[in-house]
mmCIF file of C-alpha atoms in Angstrom:
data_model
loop_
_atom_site.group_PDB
_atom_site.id
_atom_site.type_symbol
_atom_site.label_atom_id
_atom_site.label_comp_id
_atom_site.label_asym_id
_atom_site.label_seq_id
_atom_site.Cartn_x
_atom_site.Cartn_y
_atom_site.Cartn_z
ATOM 1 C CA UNK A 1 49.296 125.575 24.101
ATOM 2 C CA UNK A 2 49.362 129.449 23.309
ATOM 3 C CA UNK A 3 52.913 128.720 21.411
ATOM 4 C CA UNK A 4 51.524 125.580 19.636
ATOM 5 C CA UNK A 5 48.781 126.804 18.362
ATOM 6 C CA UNK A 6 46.814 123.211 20.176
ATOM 7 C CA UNK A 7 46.054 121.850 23.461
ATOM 8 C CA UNK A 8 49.083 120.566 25.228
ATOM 9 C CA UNK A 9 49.039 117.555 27.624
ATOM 10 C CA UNK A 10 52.844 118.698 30.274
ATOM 11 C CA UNK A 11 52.494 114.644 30.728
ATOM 12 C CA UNK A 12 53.448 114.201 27.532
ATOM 13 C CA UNK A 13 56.591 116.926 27.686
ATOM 14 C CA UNK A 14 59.857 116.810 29.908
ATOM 15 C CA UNK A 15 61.718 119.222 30.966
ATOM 16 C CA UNK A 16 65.758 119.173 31.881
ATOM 17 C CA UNK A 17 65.280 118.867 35.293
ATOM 18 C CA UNK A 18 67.682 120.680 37.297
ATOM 19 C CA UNK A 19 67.733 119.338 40.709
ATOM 20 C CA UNK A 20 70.797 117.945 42.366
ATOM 21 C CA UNK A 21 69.706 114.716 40.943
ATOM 22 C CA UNK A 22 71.921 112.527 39.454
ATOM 23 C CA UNK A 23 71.328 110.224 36.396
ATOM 24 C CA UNK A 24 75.120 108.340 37.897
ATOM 25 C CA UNK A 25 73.007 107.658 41.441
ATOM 26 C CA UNK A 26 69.586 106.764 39.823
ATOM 27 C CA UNK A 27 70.331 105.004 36.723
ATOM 28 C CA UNK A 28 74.444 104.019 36.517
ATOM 29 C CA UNK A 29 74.007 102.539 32.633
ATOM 30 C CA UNK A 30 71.646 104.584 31.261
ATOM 31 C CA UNK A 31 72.690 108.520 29.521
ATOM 32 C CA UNK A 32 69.078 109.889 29.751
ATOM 33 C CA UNK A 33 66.624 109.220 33.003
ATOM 34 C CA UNK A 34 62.943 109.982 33.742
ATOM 35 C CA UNK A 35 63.037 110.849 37.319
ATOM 36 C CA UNK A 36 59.128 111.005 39.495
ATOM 37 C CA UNK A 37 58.944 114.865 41.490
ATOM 38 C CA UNK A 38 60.705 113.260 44.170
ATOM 39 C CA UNK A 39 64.285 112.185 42.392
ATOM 40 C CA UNK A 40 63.445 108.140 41.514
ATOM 41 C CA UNK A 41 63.845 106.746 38.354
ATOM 42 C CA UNK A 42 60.230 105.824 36.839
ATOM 43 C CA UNK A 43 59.254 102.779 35.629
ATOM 44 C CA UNK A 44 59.689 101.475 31.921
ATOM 45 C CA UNK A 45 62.037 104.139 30.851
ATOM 46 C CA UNK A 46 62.405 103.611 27.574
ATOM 47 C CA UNK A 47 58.291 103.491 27.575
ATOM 48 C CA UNK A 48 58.617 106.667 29.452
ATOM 49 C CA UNK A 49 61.221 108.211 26.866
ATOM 50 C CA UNK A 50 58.696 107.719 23.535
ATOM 51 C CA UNK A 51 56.098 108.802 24.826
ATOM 52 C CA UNK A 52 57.505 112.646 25.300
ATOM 53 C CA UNK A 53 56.168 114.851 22.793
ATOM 54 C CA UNK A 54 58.219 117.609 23.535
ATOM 55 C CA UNK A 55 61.585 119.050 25.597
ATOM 56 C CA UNK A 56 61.931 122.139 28.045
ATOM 57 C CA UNK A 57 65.765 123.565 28.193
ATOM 58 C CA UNK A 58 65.500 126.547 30.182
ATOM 59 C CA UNK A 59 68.321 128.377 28.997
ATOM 60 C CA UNK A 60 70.203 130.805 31.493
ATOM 61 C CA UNK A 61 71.919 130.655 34.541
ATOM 62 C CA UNK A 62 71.357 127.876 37.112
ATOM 63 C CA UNK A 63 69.883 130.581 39.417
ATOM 64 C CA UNK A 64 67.866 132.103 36.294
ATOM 65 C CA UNK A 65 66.351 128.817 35.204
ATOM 66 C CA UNK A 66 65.547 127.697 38.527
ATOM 67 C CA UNK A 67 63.296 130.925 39.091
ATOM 68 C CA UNK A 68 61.769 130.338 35.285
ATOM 69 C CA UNK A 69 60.950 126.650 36.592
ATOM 70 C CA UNK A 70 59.322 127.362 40.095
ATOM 71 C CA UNK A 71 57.614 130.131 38.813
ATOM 72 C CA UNK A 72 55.724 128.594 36.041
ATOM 73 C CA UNK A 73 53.095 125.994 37.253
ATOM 74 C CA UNK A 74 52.580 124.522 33.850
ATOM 75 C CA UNK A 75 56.481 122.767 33.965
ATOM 76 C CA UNK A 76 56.308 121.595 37.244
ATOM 77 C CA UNK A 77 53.618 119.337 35.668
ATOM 78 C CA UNK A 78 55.915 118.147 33.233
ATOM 79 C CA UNK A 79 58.198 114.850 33.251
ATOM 80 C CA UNK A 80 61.452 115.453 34.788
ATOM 81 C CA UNK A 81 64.501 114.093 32.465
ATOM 82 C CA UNK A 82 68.153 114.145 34.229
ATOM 83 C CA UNK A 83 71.144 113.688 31.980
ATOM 84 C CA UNK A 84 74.476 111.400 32.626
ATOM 85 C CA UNK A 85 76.699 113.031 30.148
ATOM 86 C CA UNK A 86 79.980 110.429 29.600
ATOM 87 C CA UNK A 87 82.360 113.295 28.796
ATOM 88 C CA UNK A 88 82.237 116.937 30.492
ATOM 89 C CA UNK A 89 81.193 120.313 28.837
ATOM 90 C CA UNK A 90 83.383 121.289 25.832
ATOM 91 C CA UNK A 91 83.557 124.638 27.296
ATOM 92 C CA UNK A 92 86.316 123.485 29.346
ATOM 93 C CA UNK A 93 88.246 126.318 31.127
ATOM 94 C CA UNK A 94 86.107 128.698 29.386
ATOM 95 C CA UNK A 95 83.307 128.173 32.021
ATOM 96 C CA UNK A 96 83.064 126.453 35.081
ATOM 97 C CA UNK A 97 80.092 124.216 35.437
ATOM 98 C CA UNK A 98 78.273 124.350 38.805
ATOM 99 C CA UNK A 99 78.467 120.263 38.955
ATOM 100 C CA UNK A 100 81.327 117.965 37.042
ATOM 101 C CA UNK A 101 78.053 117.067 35.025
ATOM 102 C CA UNK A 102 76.928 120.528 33.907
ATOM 103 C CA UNK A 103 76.614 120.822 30.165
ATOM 104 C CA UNK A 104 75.834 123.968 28.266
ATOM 105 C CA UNK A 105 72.401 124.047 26.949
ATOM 106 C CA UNK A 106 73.104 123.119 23.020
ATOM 107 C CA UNK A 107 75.060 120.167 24.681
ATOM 108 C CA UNK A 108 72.138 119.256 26.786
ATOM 109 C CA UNK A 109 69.846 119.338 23.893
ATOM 110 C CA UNK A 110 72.545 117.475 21.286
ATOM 111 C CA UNK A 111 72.115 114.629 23.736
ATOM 112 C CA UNK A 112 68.749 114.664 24.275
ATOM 113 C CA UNK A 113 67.839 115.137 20.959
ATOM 114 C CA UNK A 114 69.937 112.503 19.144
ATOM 115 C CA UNK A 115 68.894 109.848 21.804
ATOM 116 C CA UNK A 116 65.017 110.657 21.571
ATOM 117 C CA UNK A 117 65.234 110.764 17.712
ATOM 118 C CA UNK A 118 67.960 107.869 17.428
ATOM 119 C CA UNK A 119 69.824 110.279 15.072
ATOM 120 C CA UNK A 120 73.489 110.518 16.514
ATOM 121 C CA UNK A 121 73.810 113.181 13.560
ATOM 122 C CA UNK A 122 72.027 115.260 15.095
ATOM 123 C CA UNK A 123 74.317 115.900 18.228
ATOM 124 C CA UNK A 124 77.426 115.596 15.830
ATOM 125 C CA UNK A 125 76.115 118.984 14.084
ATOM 126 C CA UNK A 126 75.041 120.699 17.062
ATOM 127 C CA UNK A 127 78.727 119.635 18.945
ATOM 128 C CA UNK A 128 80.404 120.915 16.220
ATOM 129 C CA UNK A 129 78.797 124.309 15.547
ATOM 130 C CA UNK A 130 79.273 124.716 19.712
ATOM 131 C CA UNK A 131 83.342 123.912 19.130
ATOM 132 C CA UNK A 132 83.759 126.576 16.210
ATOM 133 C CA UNK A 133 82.031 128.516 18.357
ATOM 134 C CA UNK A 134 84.579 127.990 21.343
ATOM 135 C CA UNK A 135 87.593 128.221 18.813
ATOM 136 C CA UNK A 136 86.241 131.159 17.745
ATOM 137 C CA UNK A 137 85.876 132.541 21.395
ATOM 138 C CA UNK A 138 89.026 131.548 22.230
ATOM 139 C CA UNK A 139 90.887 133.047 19.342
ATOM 140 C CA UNK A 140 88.925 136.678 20.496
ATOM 141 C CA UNK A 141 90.179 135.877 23.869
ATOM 142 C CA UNK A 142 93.859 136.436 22.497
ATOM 143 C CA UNK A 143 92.735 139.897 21.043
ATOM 144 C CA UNK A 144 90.862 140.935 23.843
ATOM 145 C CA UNK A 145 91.633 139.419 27.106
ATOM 146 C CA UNK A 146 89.039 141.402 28.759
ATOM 147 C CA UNK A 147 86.821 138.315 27.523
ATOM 148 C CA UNK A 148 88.738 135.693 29.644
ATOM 149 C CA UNK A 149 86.599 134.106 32.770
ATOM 150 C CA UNK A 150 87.116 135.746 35.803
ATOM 151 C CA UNK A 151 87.426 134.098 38.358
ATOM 152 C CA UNK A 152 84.809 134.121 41.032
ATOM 153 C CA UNK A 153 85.731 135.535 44.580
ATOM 154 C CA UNK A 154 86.115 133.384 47.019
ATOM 155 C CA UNK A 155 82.780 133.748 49.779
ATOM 156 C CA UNK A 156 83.193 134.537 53.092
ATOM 157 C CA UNK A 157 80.885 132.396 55.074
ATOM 158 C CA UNK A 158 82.286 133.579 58.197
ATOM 159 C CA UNK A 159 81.044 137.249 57.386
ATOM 160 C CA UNK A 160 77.851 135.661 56.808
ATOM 161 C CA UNK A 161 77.239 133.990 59.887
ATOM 162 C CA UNK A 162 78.154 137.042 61.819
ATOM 163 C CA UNK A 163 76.116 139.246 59.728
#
């Protein structure tokens, strides 16, 4: 409300939910899902879909957005939108998603905002600012390969247990 300058009804907003839902399990055909708190698909989607006002993207980590969300009463009112992307992240080897269907947050929002609107332009734009972006990341890369992913160490649950 503070931001909008108006009262603000979290009914009418959705947030990218980031549970371990999965639009695949809930939905198969459909790209875009309104999922209840508890991970089913809500009646009357595309009912459901026009009536959002606005979208959350918390943009961060998985473990940095998850904090933002359970921290902040005022989105856990919200609708809860899961995505089934067709294709994975452009980021490709440049960064491992935590699931196959992990997209980057300008991906996320391409998709959702191109459905919502029914403008397909709009997620042509926003894809291809993200890939000169990545060409442009990876052509650094060559220069300085002190920018290429590291990989991530292996855990060692067996420490853990023991610990």
């Amino acid at each position: 409300s503070k931001i909008l300058g108006r009262t603000t009804d979290p009914q009418r907003w959705a947030i990218l939910y980031l549970g371990s839902v999965k639009a695949a399990a809930v939905l198969p055909d459909r790209d875009i899902v309104v999922v209840s708190k508890g991970g089913k698909a809500v009646d009357h989607q595309d009912q459901a879909l026009r009536g959002i006002e606005g979208i959350i993207l918390l943009d961060g980590t998985w473990s940095q957005a998850k904090a933002l969300w359970w921290r902040n009463a005022w989105m856990l009112k919200c609708q809860r939108v899961i995505l089934g992307p067709a294709h994975p992240s452009r980021y490709g080897k440049l960064r491992r998603e935590p699931r196959r269907d992990g997209l980057s947050t300008i991906e996320a929002a391409a998709m959702l905002l191109a459905s919502l609107e029914r403008r397909p332009d709009i997620a042509e734009t926003l894809h291809s600012s993200f890939e000169r972006m990545l060409v442009r990341y990876r052509e650094a890369q060559r220069v300085l390969p002190e920018l290429a992913p590291k990989p991530r160490p292996k855990r060692d649950y067996r420490r853990r247990k023991h610990a």
